[in-house]
Amino acid sequence: MEAILAQMRAAQGIEAQSSSEDEDARDGPSTSTTTPAEEAARFKAMQNVCAAFARETKSYLGSRWYGHFESWLYSRRAAAAKDDDGDDAFPRGEKAMFDRVLARKLKAAGATDGEAKFICKTVGKASESEWSKSVNARGIGKNYVRAREFDVNEDVRKVELACGKIKVEVNARHYDKLRRMYERTNGLRASDDDFNRAAFCVVARYATLQGTHYKAGNMQAAIPPEVFEVLKKKFDVSCEMFASPLNASLDEFCSACPSTDAVFGSRGSAFSFEPEEGSYECNPPFDEGVIRRLAGHLEGLLSSAGQKRPLSFCIVVPTWTESAAWMRLANSEYCASNTTLNAKEHAFVSGAQHSRIDQVTPSSAPTSVMFLQNAAAKRKWPVTEDAIEAIRRAFAPPAKPSSEAELPEWDPEAPLPSRRSSRRLPSDAKSWVYASAAPLRGEKRSTADVSAVEKKKKKKKKPIETVGKYSASFFRE
């Protein structure tokens, strides 16, 4: 296989990885089993899958199709239930060819049963094809990563990491956080080049898992830091079982991608993590397959721990009362508490917090906070009403910046402004945005203004070219 790849590179004029830069990518303190070139190939392949999904579903699912794409990715990966670490980013095989939830959404939007099945199969084939292409492209290209800082506004600064033509962005404070985690794991002697390569790999990998769209990330929302403070104080929680180097709040955490996350201190996959005692937090992706798998894993751990060693899990999942996965957790013999947080009365931190400006978002749906504990854990960390109330307060969305106290009081004796104060929209203004530029009563427009208005009225709208029932702009898009 290596000989075939070498012939392909030679035919395309691509140099083999023999430079000092590429050698450094494999050496050094990092124990990563991937490279920037491999992650760039994955990212590019997922972009193509994303484009295929948009082509097939956008006319049915509307402008927020990217959220449905992310849901499809997590659903089909959970259905396969594999831990291929990275390759598993691409749904493939028989499980990728049909998704019941996506088909239901398409039919609700007007697609026939046959059309829905065809679209599911088309997207599944695109995912499998692009995965195959990304595998063949690995090992081709340079592993050098360029880092560039830039200002978004006065308060936000970002870092752009680029490997070849693939660029990803991360907020400067998350970039600094990654550096601290990297140095804690690998020692202070790690070079900037080593760190930038590791940072590119982890940011690109999670962007790939989320579908590469810049608005994605809703499936990996994190609980607010204030909630972790309560869990640490009341229940001695010391580890997150579903996190990443980008959103981890605790020093110890499990994550989905050990090949990119180990160099930042990850303990591996949550489903490979088997503690015998202690207190842990679980906030899995909001996918029924993942939650169902988690329920079985936790019940197995609690059963193995027995009754003498305290073992406790705080689980945050959506309140899907008709879901088999939710019911299994709620009806478990180890369920010590089940609390519902109402919609809009609690908030999550964005799953793409490392690249977004807006961080905390109120939840539009109810959420369940459950505690699964054995007998020893119930004695050591009882779930009291005070603890639940503290969790509720910590989950509360941030207060709005403006309030009635900040608004200036109206003074009825204050003189009226010199310009007209009528709220009637001037006849020559299309909106109040431009109304302030209208002349005062009694003033005359200049000849230039009059001619400009007349030209605007005379200008005719260009007819839209159509092909059948679609406009030409639809196909250009």
PDB file of N, CA, C and O in Angstrom, residues 318-368:
ATOM      1  N   PRO A 318     -31.468  15.554  28.116  1.00  0.00           N
ATOM      2  CA  PRO A 318     -32.759  16.179  27.812  1.00  0.00           C
ATOM      3  C   PRO A 318     -33.911  15.363  28.392  1.00  0.00           C
ATOM      4  O   PRO A 318     -33.812  14.140  28.515  1.00  0.00           O
ATOM      5  N   THR A 319     -35.002  16.036  28.744  1.00  0.00           N
ATOM      6  CA  THR A 319     -36.164  15.359  29.330  1.00  0.00           C
ATOM      7  C   THR A 319     -37.003  14.760  28.211  1.00  0.00           C
ATOM      8  O   THR A 319     -38.027  15.315  27.794  1.00  0.00           O
ATOM      9  N   TRP A 320     -36.565  13.616  27.733  1.00  0.00           N
ATOM     10  CA  TRP A 320     -37.298  12.877  26.703  1.00  0.00           C
ATOM     11  C   TRP A 320     -38.080  11.768  27.397  1.00  0.00           C
ATOM     12  O   TRP A 320     -37.645  10.609  27.439  1.00  0.00           O
ATOM     13  N   THR A 321     -39.233  12.101  27.951  1.00  0.00           N
ATOM     14  CA  THR A 321     -39.973  11.167  28.793  1.00  0.00           C
ATOM     15  C   THR A 321     -40.470   9.941  28.036  1.00  0.00           C
ATOM     16  O   THR A 321     -40.765   8.917  28.655  1.00  0.00           O
ATOM     17  N   GLU A 322     -40.593  10.042  26.714  1.00  0.00           N
ATOM     18  CA  GLU A 322     -41.057   8.899  25.922  1.00  0.00           C
ATOM     19  C   GLU A 322     -39.901   8.092  25.339  1.00  0.00           C
ATOM     20  O   GLU A 322     -40.125   7.112  24.623  1.00  0.00           O
ATOM     21  N   SER A 323     -38.679   8.515  25.635  1.00  0.00           N
ATOM     22  CA  SER A 323     -37.505   7.825  25.107  1.00  0.00           C
ATOM     23  C   SER A 323     -37.149   6.637  25.993  1.00  0.00           C
ATOM     24  O   SER A 323     -37.162   6.729  27.227  1.00  0.00           O
ATOM     25  N   ALA A 324     -36.804   5.528  25.361  1.00  0.00           N
ATOM     26  CA  ALA A 324     -36.408   4.338  26.117  1.00  0.00           C
ATOM     27  C   ALA A 324     -35.131   4.586  26.910  1.00  0.00           C
ATOM     28  O   ALA A 324     -34.970   4.075  28.026  1.00  0.00           O
ATOM     29  N   ALA A 325     -34.219   5.391  26.349  1.00  0.00           N
ATOM     30  CA  ALA A 325     -32.962   5.679  27.039  1.00  0.00           C
ATOM     31  C   ALA A 325     -33.218   6.495  28.303  1.00  0.00           C
ATOM     32  O   ALA A 325     -32.657   6.200  29.376  1.00  0.00           O
ATOM     33  N   TRP A 326     -34.087   7.539  28.192  1.00  0.00           N
ATOM     34  CA  TRP A 326     -34.399   8.364  29.363  1.00  0.00           C
ATOM     35  C   TRP A 326     -35.119   7.537  30.419  1.00  0.00           C
ATOM     36  O   TRP A 326     -34.832   7.638  31.625  1.00  0.00           O
ATOM     37  N   MET A 327     -36.048   6.706  30.007  1.00  0.00           N
ATOM     38  CA  MET A 327     -36.802   5.890  30.961  1.00  0.00           C
ATOM     39  C   MET A 327     -35.909   4.880  31.666  1.00  0.00           C
ATOM     40  O   MET A 327     -36.116   4.586  32.851  1.00  0.00           O
ATOM     41  N   ARG A 328     -34.909   4.380  30.976  1.00  0.00           N
ATOM     42  CA  ARG A 328     -34.008   3.431  31.619  1.00  0.00           C
ATOM     43  C   ARG A 328     -33.222   4.099  32.745  1.00  0.00           C
ATOM     44  O   ARG A 328     -33.035   3.512  33.813  1.00  0.00           O
ATOM     45  N   LEU A 329     -32.792   5.354  32.510  1.00  0.00           N
ATOM     46  CA  LEU A 329     -32.086   6.081  33.565  1.00  0.00           C
ATOM     47  C   LEU A 329     -33.030   6.427  34.718  1.00  0.00           C
ATOM     48  O   LEU A 329     -32.703   6.232  35.896  1.00  0.00           O
ATOM     49  N   ALA A 330     -34.215   6.947  34.368  1.00  0.00           N
ATOM     50  CA  ALA A 330     -35.154   7.399  35.400  1.00  0.00           C
ATOM     51  C   ALA A 330     -35.678   6.247  36.249  1.00  0.00           C
ATOM     52  O   ALA A 330     -35.943   6.419  37.448  1.00  0.00           O
ATOM     53  N   ASN A 331     -35.842   5.073  35.651  1.00  0.00           N
ATOM     54  CA  ASN A 331     -36.396   3.919  36.369  1.00  0.00           C
ATOM     55  C   ASN A 331     -35.320   2.978  36.899  1.00  0.00           C
ATOM     56  O   ASN A 331     -35.655   1.896  37.414  1.00  0.00           O
ATOM     57  N   SER A 332     -34.071   3.362  36.795  1.00  0.00           N
ATOM     58  CA  SER A 332     -32.977   2.504  37.266  1.00  0.00           C
ATOM     59  C   SER A 332     -33.068   2.311  38.783  1.00  0.00           C
ATOM     60  O   SER A 332     -33.468   3.221  39.521  1.00  0.00           O
ATOM     61  N   GLU A 333     -32.685   1.155  39.249  1.00  0.00           N
ATOM     62  CA  GLU A 333     -32.684   0.891  40.689  1.00  0.00           C
ATOM     63  C   GLU A 333     -31.663   1.764  41.421  1.00  0.00           C
ATOM     64  O   GLU A 333     -31.757   1.939  42.647  1.00  0.00           O
ATOM     65  N   TYR A 334     -30.725   2.359  40.669  1.00  0.00           N
ATOM     66  CA  TYR A 334     -29.704   3.203  41.286  1.00  0.00           C
ATOM     67  C   TYR A 334     -30.066   4.693  41.237  1.00  0.00           C
ATOM     68  O   TYR A 334     -29.307   5.522  41.739  1.00  0.00           O
ATOM     69  N   CYS A 335     -31.201   5.043  40.637  1.00  0.00           N
ATOM     70  CA  CYS A 335     -31.575   6.449  40.503  1.00  0.00           C
ATOM     71  C   CYS A 335     -31.989   7.008  41.866  1.00  0.00           C
ATOM     72  O   CYS A 335     -33.052   6.649  42.404  1.00  0.00           O
ATOM     73  N   ALA A 336     -31.185   7.908  42.415  1.00  0.00           N
ATOM     74  CA  ALA A 336     -31.456   8.501  43.727  1.00  0.00           C
ATOM     75  C   ALA A 336     -32.226   9.805  43.623  1.00  0.00           C
ATOM     76  O   ALA A 336     -32.866  10.229  44.584  1.00  0.00           O
ATOM     77  N   SER A 337     -32.159  10.471  42.442  1.00  0.00           N
ATOM     78  CA  SER A 337     -32.842  11.752  42.276  1.00  0.00           C
ATOM     79  C   SER A 337     -33.036  12.024  40.789  1.00  0.00           C
ATOM     80  O   SER A 337     -32.176  11.684  39.975  1.00  0.00           O
ATOM     81  N   ASN A 338     -34.177  12.650  40.472  1.00  0.00           N
ATOM     82  CA  ASN A 338     -34.475  13.023  39.086  1.00  0.00           C
ATOM     83  C   ASN A 338     -35.161  14.379  39.111  1.00  0.00           C
ATOM     84  O   ASN A 338     -36.322  14.492  39.526  1.00  0.00           O
ATOM     85  N   THR A 339     -34.474  15.410  38.689  1.00  0.00           N
ATOM     86  CA  THR A 339     -34.983  16.781  38.741  1.00  0.00           C
ATOM     87  C   THR A 339     -35.102  17.327  37.332  1.00  0.00           C
ATOM     88  O   THR A 339     -34.207  17.139  36.504  1.00  0.00           O
ATOM     89  N   THR A 340     -36.210  18.028  37.048  1.00  0.00           N
ATOM     90  CA  THR A 340     -36.433  18.634  35.743  1.00  0.00           C
ATOM     91  C   THR A 340     -36.211  20.130  35.809  1.00  0.00           C
ATOM     92  O   THR A 340     -36.780  20.813  36.670  1.00  0.00           O
ATOM     93  N   LEU A 341     -35.379  20.646  34.920  1.00  0.00           N
ATOM     94  CA  LEU A 341     -35.167  22.087  34.765  1.00  0.00           C
ATOM     95  C   LEU A 341     -36.015  22.553  33.590  1.00  0.00           C
ATOM     96  O   LEU A 341     -35.860  22.042  32.479  1.00  0.00           O
ATOM     97  N   ASN A 342     -36.920  23.480  33.834  1.00  0.00           N
ATOM     98  CA  ASN A 342     -37.839  23.929  32.791  1.00  0.00           C
ATOM     99  C   ASN A 342     -37.114  24.689  31.690  1.00  0.00           C
ATOM    100  O   ASN A 342     -36.052  25.275  31.906  1.00  0.00           O
ATOM    101  N   ALA A 343     -37.717  24.693  30.503  1.00  0.00           N
ATOM    102  CA  ALA A 343     -37.150  25.418  29.364  1.00  0.00           C
ATOM    103  C   ALA A 343     -37.047  26.898  29.688  1.00  0.00           C
ATOM    104  O   ALA A 343     -37.901  27.480  30.374  1.00  0.00           O
ATOM    105  N   LYS A 344     -35.968  27.502  29.219  1.00  0.00           N
ATOM    106  CA  LYS A 344     -35.675  28.935  29.369  1.00  0.00           C
ATOM    107  C   LYS A 344     -35.363  29.353  30.803  1.00  0.00           C
ATOM    108  O   LYS A 344     -35.066  30.511  31.052  1.00  0.00           O
ATOM    109  N   GLU A 345     -35.422  28.393  31.740  1.00  0.00           N
ATOM    110  CA  GLU A 345     -35.058  28.692  33.124  1.00  0.00           C
ATOM    111  C   GLU A 345     -33.666  28.188  33.458  1.00  0.00           C
ATOM    112  O   GLU A 345     -33.226  28.271  34.597  1.00  0.00           O
ATOM    113  N   HIS A 346     -32.982  27.645  32.463  1.00  0.00           N
ATOM    114  CA  HIS A 346     -31.598  27.210  32.642  1.00  0.00           C
ATOM    115  C   HIS A 346     -30.853  27.414  31.328  1.00  0.00           C
ATOM    116  O   HIS A 346     -31.463  27.646  30.276  1.00  0.00           O
ATOM    117  N   ALA A 347     -29.542  27.346  31.389  1.00  0.00           N
ATOM    118  CA  ALA A 347     -28.724  27.652  30.204  1.00  0.00           C
ATOM    119  C   ALA A 347     -27.559  26.677  30.099  1.00  0.00           C
ATOM    120  O   ALA A 347     -27.159  26.044  31.080  1.00  0.00           O
ATOM    121  N   PHE A 348     -27.044  26.573  28.873  1.00  0.00           N
ATOM    122  CA  PHE A 348     -25.853  25.769  28.599  1.00  0.00           C
ATOM    123  C   PHE A 348     -24.792  26.651  27.950  1.00  0.00           C
ATOM    124  O   PHE A 348     -25.104  27.683  27.358  1.00  0.00           O
ATOM    125  N   VAL A 349     -23.553  26.193  28.044  1.00  0.00           N
ATOM    126  CA  VAL A 349     -22.458  26.850  27.344  1.00  0.00           C
ATOM    127  C   VAL A 349     -22.332  26.190  25.971  1.00  0.00           C
ATOM    128  O   VAL A 349     -22.373  24.960  25.854  1.00  0.00           O
ATOM    129  N   SER A 350     -22.209  26.997  24.939  1.00  0.00           N
ATOM    130  CA  SER A 350     -22.191  26.502  23.559  1.00  0.00           C
ATOM    131  C   SER A 350     -21.139  25.416  23.363  1.00  0.00           C
ATOM    132  O   SER A 350     -20.039  25.490  23.891  1.00  0.00           O
ATOM    133  N   GLY A 351     -21.507  24.403  22.574  1.00  0.00           N
ATOM    134  CA  GLY A 351     -20.548  23.352  22.262  1.00  0.00           C
ATOM    135  C   GLY A 351     -19.389  23.841  21.413  1.00  0.00           C
ATOM    136  O   GLY A 351     -18.327  23.216  21.364  1.00  0.00           O
ATOM    137  N   ALA A 352     -19.590  24.974  20.739  1.00  0.00           N
ATOM    138  CA  ALA A 352     -18.518  25.591  19.952  1.00  0.00           C
ATOM    139  C   ALA A 352     -18.003  26.840  20.663  1.00  0.00           C
ATOM    140  O   ALA A 352     -17.633  27.817  20.024  1.00  0.00           O
ATOM    141  N   GLN A 353     -17.965  26.791  22.000  1.00  0.00           N
ATOM    142  CA  GLN A 353     -17.541  27.947  22.780  1.00  0.00           C
ATOM    143  C   GLN A 353     -16.117  28.387  22.445  1.00  0.00           C
ATOM    144  O   GLN A 353     -15.783  29.566  22.587  1.00  0.00           O
ATOM    145  N   HIS A 354     -15.303  27.455  21.967  1.00  0.00           N
ATOM    146  CA  HIS A 354     -13.901  27.787  21.678  1.00  0.00           C
ATOM    147  C   HIS A 354     -13.756  28.682  20.447  1.00  0.00           C
ATOM    148  O   HIS A 354     -12.687  29.271  20.241  1.00  0.00           O
ATOM    149  N   SER A 355     -14.825  28.793  19.636  1.00  0.00           N
ATOM    150  CA  SER A 355     -14.711  29.627  18.435  1.00  0.00           C
ATOM    151  C   SER A 355     -15.806  30.682  18.334  1.00  0.00           C
ATOM    152  O   SER A 355     -15.749  31.539  17.464  1.00  0.00           O
ATOM    153  N   ARG A 356     -16.790  30.645  19.219  1.00  0.00           N
ATOM    154  CA  ARG A 356     -17.887  31.599  19.160  1.00  0.00           C
ATOM    155  C   ARG A 356     -17.660  32.774  20.103  1.00  0.00           C
ATOM    156  O   ARG A 356     -16.953  32.665  21.103  1.00  0.00           O
ATOM    157  N   ILE A 357     -18.329  33.876  19.770  1.00  0.00           N
ATOM    158  CA  ILE A 357     -18.300  35.042  20.647  1.00  0.00           C
ATOM    159  C   ILE A 357     -19.352  34.883  21.730  1.00  0.00           C
ATOM    160  O   ILE A 357     -19.099  35.127  22.907  1.00  0.00           O
ATOM    161  N   ASP A 358     -20.580  34.469  21.339  1.00  0.00           N
ATOM    162  CA  ASP A 358     -21.623  34.233  22.334  1.00  0.00           C
ATOM    163  C   ASP A 358     -21.386  32.876  22.971  1.00  0.00           C
ATOM    164  O   ASP A 358     -21.188  31.876  22.297  1.00  0.00           O
ATOM    165  N   GLN A 359     -21.397  32.826  24.296  1.00  0.00           N
ATOM    166  CA  GLN A 359     -21.017  31.628  25.012  1.00  0.00           C
ATOM    167  C   GLN A 359     -22.207  30.889  25.622  1.00  0.00           C
ATOM    168  O   GLN A 359     -22.420  29.720  25.350  1.00  0.00           O
ATOM    169  N   VAL A 360     -22.988  31.573  26.453  1.00  0.00           N
ATOM    170  CA  VAL A 360     -24.079  30.936  27.198  1.00  0.00           C
ATOM    171  C   VAL A 360     -25.400  31.159  26.479  1.00  0.00           C
ATOM    172  O   VAL A 360     -25.721  32.280  26.090  1.00  0.00           O
ATOM    173  N   THR A 361     -26.171  30.073  26.304  1.00  0.00           N
ATOM    174  CA  THR A 361     -27.441  30.141  25.595  1.00  0.00           C
ATOM    175  C   THR A 361     -28.537  29.493  26.436  1.00  0.00           C
ATOM    176  O   THR A 361     -28.379  28.339  26.860  1.00  0.00           O
ATOM    177  N   PRO A 362     -29.656  30.194  26.694  1.00  0.00           N
ATOM    178  CA  PRO A 362     -30.768  29.569  27.420  1.00  0.00           C
ATOM    179  C   PRO A 362     -31.302  28.360  26.660  1.00  0.00           C
ATOM    180  O   PRO A 362     -31.392  28.361  25.436  1.00  0.00           O
ATOM    181  N   SER A 363     -31.665  27.322  27.394  1.00  0.00           N
ATOM    182  CA  SER A 363     -32.163  26.099  26.770  1.00  0.00           C
ATOM    183  C   SER A 363     -33.616  26.272  26.361  1.00  0.00           C
ATOM    184  O   SER A 363     -34.437  26.784  27.120  1.00  0.00           O
ATOM    185  N   SER A 364     -33.939  25.836  25.152  1.00  0.00           N
ATOM    186  CA  SER A 364     -35.304  25.944  24.636  1.00  0.00           C
ATOM    187  C   SER A 364     -36.156  24.733  24.985  1.00  0.00           C
ATOM    188  O   SER A 364     -37.326  24.674  24.630  1.00  0.00           O
ATOM    189  N   ALA A 365     -35.585  23.759  25.688  1.00  0.00           N
ATOM    190  CA  ALA A 365     -36.313  22.545  26.053  1.00  0.00           C
ATOM    191  C   ALA A 365     -35.956  22.150  27.483  1.00  0.00           C
ATOM    192  O   ALA A 365     -34.885  22.515  27.984  1.00  0.00           O
ATOM    193  N   PRO A 366     -36.817  21.402  28.165  1.00  0.00           N
ATOM    194  CA  PRO A 366     -36.506  20.981  29.544  1.00  0.00           C
ATOM    195  C   PRO A 366     -35.349  19.996  29.599  1.00  0.00           C
ATOM    196  O   PRO A 366     -35.097  19.252  28.643  1.00  0.00           O
ATOM    197  N   THR A 367     -34.658  19.992  30.718  1.00  0.00           N
ATOM    198  CA  THR A 367     -33.487  19.145  30.922  1.00  0.00           C
ATOM    199  C   THR A 367     -33.622  18.400  32.246  1.00  0.00           C
ATOM    200  O   THR A 367     -34.135  18.951  33.223  1.00  0.00           O
ATOM    201  N   SER A 368     -33.170  17.157  32.266  1.00  0.00           N
ATOM    202  CA  SER A 368     -33.209  16.342  33.483  1.00  0.00           C
ATOM    203  C   SER A 368     -31.825  16.255  34.113  1.00  0.00           C
ATOM    204  O   SER A 368     -30.834  16.036  33.404  1.00  0.00           O
TER     205      SER A 368
END
